[in-house]
Tab-separated table of C-alpha atoms in Angstrom:
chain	number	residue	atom	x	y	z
A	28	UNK	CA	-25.737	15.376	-15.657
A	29	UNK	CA	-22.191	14.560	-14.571
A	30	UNK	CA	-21.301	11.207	-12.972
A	31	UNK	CA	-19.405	10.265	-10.593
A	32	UNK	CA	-19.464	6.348	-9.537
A	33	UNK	CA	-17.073	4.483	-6.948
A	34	UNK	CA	-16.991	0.741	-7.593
A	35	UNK	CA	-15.587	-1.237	-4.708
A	36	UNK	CA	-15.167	-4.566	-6.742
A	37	UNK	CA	-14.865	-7.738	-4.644
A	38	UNK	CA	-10.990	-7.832	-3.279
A	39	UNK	CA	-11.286	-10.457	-0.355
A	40	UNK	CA	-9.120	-8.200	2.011
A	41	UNK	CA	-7.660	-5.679	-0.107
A	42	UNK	CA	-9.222	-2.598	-2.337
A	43	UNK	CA	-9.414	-2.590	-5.873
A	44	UNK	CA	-11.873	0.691	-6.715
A	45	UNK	CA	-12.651	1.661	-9.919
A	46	UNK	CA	-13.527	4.830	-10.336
A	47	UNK	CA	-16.082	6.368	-13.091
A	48	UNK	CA	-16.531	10.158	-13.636
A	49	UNK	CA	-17.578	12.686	-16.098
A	50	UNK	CA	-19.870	12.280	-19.435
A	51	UNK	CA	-22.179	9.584	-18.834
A	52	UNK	CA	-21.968	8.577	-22.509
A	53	UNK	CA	-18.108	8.331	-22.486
A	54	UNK	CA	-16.795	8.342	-18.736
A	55	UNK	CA	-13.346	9.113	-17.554
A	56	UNK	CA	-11.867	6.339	-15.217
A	57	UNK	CA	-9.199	5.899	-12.629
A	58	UNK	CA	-8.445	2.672	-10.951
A	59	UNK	CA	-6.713	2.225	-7.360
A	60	UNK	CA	-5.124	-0.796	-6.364
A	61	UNK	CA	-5.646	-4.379	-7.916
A	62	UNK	CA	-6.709	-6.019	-4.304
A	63	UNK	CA	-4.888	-10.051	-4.773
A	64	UNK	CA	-4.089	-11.584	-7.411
A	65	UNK	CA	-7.991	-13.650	-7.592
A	66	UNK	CA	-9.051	-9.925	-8.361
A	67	UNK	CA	-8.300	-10.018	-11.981
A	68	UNK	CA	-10.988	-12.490	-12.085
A	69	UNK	CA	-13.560	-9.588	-11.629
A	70	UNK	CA	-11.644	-7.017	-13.285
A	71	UNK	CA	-10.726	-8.287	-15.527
A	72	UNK	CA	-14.119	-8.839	-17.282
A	73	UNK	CA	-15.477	-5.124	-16.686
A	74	UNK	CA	-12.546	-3.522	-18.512
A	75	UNK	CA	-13.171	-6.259	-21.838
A	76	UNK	CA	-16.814	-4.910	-21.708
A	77	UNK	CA	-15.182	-1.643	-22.552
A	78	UNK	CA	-15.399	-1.163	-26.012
A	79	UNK	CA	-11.792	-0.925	-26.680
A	80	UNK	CA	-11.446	2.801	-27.735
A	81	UNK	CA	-12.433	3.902	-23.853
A	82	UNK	CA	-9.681	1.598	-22.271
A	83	UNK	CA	-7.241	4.508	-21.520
A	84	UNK	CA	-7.713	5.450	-18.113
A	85	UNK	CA	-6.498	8.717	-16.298
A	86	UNK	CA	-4.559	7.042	-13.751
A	87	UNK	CA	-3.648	3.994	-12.074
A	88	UNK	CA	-2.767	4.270	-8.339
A	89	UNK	CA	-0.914	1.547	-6.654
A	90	UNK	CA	-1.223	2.737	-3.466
A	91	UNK	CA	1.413	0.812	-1.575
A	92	UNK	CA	3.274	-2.847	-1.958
A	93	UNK	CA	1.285	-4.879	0.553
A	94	UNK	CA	0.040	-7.922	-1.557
A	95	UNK	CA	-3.809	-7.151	-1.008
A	96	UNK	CA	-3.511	-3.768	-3.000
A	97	UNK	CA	-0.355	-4.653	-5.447
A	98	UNK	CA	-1.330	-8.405	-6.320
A	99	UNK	CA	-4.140	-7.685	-8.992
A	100	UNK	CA	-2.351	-5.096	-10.419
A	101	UNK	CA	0.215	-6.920	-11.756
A	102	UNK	CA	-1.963	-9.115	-13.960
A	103	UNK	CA	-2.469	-5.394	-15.905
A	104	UNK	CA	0.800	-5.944	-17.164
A	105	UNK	CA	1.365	-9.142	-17.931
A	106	UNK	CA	-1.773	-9.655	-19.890
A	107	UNK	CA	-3.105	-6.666	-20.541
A	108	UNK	CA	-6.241	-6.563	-21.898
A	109	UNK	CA	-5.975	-5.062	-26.196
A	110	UNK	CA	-6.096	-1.456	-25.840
A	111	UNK	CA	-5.645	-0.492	-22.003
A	112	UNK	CA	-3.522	2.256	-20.818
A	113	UNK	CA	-2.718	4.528	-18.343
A	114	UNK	CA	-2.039	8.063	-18.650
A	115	UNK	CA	-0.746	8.317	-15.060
A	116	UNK	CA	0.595	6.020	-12.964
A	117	UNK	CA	0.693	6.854	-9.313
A	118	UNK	CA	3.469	3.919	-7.293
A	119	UNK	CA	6.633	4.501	-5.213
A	120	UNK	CA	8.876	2.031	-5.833
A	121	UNK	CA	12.404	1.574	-4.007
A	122	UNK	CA	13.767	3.915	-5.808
A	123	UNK	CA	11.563	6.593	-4.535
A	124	UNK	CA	12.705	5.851	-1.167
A	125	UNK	CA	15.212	8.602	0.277
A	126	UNK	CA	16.426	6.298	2.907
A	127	UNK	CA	8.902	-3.601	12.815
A	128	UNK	CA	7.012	-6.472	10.673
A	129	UNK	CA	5.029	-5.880	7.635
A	130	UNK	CA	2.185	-6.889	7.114
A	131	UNK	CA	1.829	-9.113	4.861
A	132	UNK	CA	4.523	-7.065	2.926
A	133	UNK	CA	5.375	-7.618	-0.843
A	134	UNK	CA	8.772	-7.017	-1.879
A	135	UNK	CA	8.186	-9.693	-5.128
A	136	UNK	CA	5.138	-7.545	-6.076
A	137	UNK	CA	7.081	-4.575	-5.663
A	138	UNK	CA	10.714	-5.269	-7.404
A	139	UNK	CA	8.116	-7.040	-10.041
A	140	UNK	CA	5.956	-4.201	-11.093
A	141	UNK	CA	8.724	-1.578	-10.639
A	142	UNK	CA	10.309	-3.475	-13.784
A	143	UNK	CA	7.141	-3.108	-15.607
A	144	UNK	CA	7.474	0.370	-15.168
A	145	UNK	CA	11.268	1.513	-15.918
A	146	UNK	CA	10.477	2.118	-19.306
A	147	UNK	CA	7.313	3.348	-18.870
A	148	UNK	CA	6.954	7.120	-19.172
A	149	UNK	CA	3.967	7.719	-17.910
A	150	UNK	CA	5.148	6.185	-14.173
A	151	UNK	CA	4.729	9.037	-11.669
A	152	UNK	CA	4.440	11.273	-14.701
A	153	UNK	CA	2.893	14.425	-12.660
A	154	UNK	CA	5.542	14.376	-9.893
A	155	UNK	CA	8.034	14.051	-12.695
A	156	UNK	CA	9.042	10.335	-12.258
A	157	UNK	CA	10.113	11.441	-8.614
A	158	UNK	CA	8.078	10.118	-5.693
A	159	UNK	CA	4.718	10.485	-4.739
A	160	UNK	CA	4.717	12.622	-1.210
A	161	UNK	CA	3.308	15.235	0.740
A	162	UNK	CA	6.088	17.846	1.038
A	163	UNK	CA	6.843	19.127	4.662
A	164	UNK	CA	5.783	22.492	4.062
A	165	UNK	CA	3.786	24.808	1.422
A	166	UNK	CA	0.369	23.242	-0.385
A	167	UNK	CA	-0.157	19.890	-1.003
A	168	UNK	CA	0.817	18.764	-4.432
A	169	UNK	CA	-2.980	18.481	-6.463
A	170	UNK	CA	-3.509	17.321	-9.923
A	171	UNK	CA	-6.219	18.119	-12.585
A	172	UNK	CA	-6.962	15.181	-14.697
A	173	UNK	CA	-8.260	15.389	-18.118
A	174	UNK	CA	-12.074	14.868	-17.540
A	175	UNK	CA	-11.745	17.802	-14.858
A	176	UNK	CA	-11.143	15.365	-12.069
A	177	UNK	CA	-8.310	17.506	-9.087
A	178	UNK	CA	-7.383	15.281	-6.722
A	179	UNK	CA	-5.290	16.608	-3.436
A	180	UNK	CA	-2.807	14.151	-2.289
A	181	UNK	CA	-2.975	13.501	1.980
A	182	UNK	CA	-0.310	10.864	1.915
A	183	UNK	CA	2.532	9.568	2.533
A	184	UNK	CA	5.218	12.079	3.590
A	185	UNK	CA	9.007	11.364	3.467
A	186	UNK	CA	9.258	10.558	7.006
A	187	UNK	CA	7.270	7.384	5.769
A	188	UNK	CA	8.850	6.672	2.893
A	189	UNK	CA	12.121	6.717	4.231
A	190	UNK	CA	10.954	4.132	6.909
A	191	UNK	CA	10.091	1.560	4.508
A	192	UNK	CA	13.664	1.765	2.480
A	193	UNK	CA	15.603	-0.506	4.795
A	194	UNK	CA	12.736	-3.013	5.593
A	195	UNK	CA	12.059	-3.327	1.738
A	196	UNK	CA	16.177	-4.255	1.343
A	197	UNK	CA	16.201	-5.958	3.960
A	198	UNK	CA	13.137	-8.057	3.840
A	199	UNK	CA	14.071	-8.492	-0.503
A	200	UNK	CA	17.297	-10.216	0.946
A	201	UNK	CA	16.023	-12.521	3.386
A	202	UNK	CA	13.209	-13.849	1.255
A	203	UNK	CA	15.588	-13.861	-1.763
A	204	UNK	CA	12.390	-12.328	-3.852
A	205	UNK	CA	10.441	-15.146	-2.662
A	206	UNK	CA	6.842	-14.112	-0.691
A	207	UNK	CA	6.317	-15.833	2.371
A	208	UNK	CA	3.188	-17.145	3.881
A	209	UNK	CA	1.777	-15.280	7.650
A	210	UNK	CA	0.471	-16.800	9.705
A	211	UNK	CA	-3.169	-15.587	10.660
A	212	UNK	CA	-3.315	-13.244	13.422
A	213	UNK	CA	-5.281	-13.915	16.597
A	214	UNK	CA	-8.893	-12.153	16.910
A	215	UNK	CA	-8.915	-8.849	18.572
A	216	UNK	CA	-8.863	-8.990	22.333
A	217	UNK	CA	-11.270	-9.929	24.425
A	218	UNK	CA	-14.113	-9.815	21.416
A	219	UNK	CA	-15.051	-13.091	19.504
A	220	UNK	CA	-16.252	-12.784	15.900
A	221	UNK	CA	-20.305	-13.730	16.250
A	222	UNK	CA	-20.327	-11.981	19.422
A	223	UNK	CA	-22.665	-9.052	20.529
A	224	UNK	CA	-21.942	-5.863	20.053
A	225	UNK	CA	-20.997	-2.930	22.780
A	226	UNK	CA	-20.127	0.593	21.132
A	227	UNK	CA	-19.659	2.111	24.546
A	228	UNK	CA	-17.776	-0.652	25.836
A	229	UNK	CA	-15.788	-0.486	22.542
A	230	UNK	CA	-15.388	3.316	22.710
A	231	UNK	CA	-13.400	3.496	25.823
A	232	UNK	CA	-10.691	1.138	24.588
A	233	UNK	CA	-7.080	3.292	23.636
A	234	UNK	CA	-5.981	4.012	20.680
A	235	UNK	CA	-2.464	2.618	19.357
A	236	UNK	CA	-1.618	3.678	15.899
A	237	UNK	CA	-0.753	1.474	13.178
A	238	UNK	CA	3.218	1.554	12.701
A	239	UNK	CA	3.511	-0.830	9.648
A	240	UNK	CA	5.848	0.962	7.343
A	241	UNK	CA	4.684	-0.258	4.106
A	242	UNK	CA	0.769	1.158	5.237
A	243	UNK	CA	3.001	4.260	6.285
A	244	UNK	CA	3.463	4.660	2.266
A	245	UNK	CA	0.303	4.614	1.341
A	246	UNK	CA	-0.649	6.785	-1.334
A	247	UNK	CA	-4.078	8.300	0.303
A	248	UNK	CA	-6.158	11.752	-1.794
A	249	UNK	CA	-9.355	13.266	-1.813
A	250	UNK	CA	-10.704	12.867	-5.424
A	251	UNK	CA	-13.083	16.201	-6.490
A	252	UNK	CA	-15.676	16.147	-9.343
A	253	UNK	CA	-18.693	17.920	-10.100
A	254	UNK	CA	-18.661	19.457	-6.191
A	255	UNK	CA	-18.476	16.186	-5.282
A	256	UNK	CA	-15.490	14.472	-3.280
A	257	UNK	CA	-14.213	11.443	-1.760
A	258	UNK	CA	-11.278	10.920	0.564
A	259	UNK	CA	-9.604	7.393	-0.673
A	260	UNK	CA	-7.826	7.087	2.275
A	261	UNK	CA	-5.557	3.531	1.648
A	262	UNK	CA	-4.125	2.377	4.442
A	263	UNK	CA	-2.598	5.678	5.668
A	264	UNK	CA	-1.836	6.269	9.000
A	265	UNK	CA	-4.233	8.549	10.953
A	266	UNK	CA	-1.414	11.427	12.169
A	267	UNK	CA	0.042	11.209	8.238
A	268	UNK	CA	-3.868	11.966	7.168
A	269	UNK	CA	-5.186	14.466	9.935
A	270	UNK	CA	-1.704	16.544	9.408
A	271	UNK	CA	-2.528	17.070	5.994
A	272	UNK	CA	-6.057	18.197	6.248
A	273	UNK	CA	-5.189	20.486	8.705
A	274	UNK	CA	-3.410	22.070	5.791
A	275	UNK	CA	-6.468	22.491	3.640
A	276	UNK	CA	-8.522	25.205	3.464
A	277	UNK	CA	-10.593	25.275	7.441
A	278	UNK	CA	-8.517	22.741	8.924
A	279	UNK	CA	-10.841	19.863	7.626
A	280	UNK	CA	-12.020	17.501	5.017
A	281	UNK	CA	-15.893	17.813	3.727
A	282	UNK	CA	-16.182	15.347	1.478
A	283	UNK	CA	-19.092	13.243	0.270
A	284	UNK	CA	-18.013	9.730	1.164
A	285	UNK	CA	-14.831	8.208	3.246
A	286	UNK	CA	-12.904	5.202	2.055
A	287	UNK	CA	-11.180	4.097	5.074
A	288	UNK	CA	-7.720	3.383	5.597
A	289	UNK	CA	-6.712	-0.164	6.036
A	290	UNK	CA	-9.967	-2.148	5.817
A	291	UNK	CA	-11.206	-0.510	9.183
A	292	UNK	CA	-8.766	-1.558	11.106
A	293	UNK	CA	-8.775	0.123	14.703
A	294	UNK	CA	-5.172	1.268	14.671
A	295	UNK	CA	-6.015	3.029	11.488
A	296	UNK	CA	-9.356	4.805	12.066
A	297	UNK	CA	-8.937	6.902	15.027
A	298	UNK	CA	-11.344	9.184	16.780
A	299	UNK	CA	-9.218	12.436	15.609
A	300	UNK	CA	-9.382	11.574	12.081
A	301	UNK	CA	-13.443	10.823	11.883
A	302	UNK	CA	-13.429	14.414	13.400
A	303	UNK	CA	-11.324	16.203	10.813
A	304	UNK	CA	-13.878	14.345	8.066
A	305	UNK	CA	-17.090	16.009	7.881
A	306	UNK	CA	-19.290	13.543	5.330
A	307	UNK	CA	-22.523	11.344	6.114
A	308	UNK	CA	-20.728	7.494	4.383
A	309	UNK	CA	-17.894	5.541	4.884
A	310	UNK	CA	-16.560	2.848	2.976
A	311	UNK	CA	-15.490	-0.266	3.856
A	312	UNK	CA	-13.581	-2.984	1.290
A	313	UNK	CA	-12.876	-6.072	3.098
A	314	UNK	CA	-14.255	-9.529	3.223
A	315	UNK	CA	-12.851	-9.888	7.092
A	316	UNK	CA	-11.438	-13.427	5.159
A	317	UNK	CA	-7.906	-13.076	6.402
A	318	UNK	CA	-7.284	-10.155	9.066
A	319	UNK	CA	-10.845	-10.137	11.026
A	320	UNK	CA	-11.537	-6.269	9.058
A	321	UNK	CA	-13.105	-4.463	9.537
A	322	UNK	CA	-11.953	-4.141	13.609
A	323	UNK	CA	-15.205	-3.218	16.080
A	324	UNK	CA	-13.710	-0.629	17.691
A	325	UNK	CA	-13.189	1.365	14.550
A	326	UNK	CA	-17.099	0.860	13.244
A	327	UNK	CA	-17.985	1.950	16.792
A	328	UNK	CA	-16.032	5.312	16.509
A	329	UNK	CA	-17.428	6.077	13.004
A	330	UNK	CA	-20.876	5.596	14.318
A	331	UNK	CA	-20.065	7.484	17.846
A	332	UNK	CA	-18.663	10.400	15.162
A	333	UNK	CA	-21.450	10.914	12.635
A	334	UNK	CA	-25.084	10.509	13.344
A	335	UNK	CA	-26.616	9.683	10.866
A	336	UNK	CA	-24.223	8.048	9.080
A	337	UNK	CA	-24.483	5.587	6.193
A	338	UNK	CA	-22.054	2.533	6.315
A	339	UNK	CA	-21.288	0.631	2.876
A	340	UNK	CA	-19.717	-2.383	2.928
A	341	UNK	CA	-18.363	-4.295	-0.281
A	342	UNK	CA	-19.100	-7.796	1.733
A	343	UNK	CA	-21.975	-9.387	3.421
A	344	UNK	CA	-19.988	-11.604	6.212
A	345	UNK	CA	-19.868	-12.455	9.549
A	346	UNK	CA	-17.368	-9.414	9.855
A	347	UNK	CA	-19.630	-6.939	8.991
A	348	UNK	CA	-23.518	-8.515	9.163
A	349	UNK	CA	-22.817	-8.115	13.151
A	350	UNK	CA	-23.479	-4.625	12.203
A	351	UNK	CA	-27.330	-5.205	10.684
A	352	UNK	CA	-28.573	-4.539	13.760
A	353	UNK	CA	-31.949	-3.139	14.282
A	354	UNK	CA	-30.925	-2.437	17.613
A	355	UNK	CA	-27.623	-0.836	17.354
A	356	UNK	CA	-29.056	1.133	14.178
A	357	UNK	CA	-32.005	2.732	16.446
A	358	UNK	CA	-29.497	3.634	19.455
A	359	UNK	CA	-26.695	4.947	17.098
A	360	UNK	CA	-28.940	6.344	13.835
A	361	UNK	CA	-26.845	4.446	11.382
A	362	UNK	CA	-27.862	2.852	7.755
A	363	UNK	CA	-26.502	-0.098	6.324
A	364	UNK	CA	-25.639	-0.832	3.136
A	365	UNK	CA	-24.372	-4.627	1.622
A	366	UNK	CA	-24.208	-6.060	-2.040
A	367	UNK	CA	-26.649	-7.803	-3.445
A	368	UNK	CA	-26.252	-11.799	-3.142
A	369	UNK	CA	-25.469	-12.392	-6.654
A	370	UNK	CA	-23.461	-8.959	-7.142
A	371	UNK	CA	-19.509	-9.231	-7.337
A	372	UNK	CA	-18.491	-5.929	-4.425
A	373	UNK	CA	-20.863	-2.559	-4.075
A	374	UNK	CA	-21.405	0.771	-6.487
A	375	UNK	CA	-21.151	4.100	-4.837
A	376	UNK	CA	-23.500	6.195	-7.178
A	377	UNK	CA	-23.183	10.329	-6.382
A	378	UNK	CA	-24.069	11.159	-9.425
């Protein structure tokens, strides 16, 4: 029997998802994002309990330079654990830029990795060491790994990547390299944290898209094995994502699972995209520890979309327990699925 296992390790507000596909007995693995930099902590220790002749991994995606993805993944370079490498690695850096605030935007992280990675050969290796990107036209660029992996690539396009050139400049210049700290944003209007729950009152807010450049550059692909599939979806805008499956095959995306872009956030999960995305579970990696994720109004439109559907969150907290609702799961025919109390993030098995 083939496997195919998503781990959505514990990342506070970012992703870090290891992926696990192929011969039981010797799996092939991928790993997208490093979530912060307290992320090694868990990482860290499932890649030593390798034995050290299965380190290599098919690819590494760093999906975009916000801190909560990038973070983590620098520790894989500057203490590597003995025998781990990458085949592939998937990460625009400034130089694959042709040409509003961040959030929470990286440009150490970014100028810091992307000097890891000059001499490495295997950096962007499939698109041959040009960006990662959705052309404008034609098919969209797909890759066959070696344990028979294809993954389709749905983001970003280089409309988005040319938005983030000047703010990465310009932001590297007036923080002289040097991160700064955000404040944290206010709660969503009009909704406190512990409070009830309406989906209809919820459902008839409007929808304003994300316009956060870095997010814009998300690296986002559906991953196929085995006839199974899941859309990793980053933190991708929704037009960038639904323009792209309309270019597969029927004009939509039947996969067996949806990672969802940026944490849940309701400027990221709109009611166009859920319908373009035909599968019964969506994940969720956040904690809700910094920005509040994932947003009400987008776990209201995924449950509006799919009935049943099966929501898996890598966290148990006051972000996402709101939703362990007898109530809300008999009107809206949802499951729910947490970690365990001791266990560090939640194991998608679709093996």
């Amino acid at each position: 029997m083939s496997l195919y296992r998503v781990h959505l390790l514990p990342a506070q507000q970012g992703d870090c998802i290891l992926i696990e596909y192929g011969r039981p007995e010797r799996p092939h693995r991928v790993l997208i994002d490093g979530g912060i930099a307290g992320t090694w902590k868990h990482l860290k220790p499932l890649i030593e309990a390798l034995p050290v002749e299965q380190r290599r991994f098919d690819l590494l995606v760093v999906t975009h330079i916000d801190q909560d993805h990038i973070e983590g993944a620098l520790s894989l370079f500057k203490s590597p654990p003995e025998g781990l490498s990458f085949d592939d690695i998937w990460f625009n850096g400034y130089k694959h830029l042709e040409e509003s605030d961040l959030e929470d935007f990286g440009p150490l992280q970014g100028e810091v990795l992307t000097r890891h990675l000059w001499t490495v050969p295997a950096w962007n290796q499939h698109f041959g060491r040009r960006a990662v990107v959705v052309p404008d036209t034609g098919p969209l660029p797909t890759r066959e790994l070696p344990g028979g992996m294809r993954l389709t690539l749905l983001s970003p396009t280089r409309e988005r990547l040319k938005k983030l050139r000047g703010v990465w400049a310009k932001k590297c210049e007036e923080a002289g390299l040097v991160p700064e700290v955000e404040p944290h944003p206010p709660a969503p209007e009009g909704l406190e944290v512990m409070g009830g729950i309406d989906v209809a009152t919820l459902l008839s807010g409007r929808f304003k898209e994300d316009d956060a450049e870095a997010n814009g550059s998300s690296i986002a692909f559906i991953a196929e094995h085995g006839g199974r599939s899941v859309l990793f979806g980053a933190d991708a805008h929704p037009s960038v994502l639904c323009a792209s499956i309309a270019r597969l095959a029927g004009g939509r995306a039947k996969v067996d699972a949806f990672k969802l872009p940026h944490h849940g956030s309701r400027k990221n999960v709109s009611r166009e995209l859920l319908a373009l995305v035909d599968t019964p579970r969506y994940l969720f990696s956040t904690s809700g520890s910094r920005y509040r994720h994932p947003d009400r109004e987008a776990v209201a439109r995924v449950v509006a979309n799919t009935q049943p559907a099966e929501l898996w969150f890598n966290y148990r907290s006051a972000h996402t327990e709101a939703w362990d609702s007898d109530a809300l799961r008999g009107e809206w025919r949802y499951t729910t699925r947490y970690p365990p109390l001791d266990a560090g993030g939640i194991t998608l098995d679709l093996s």
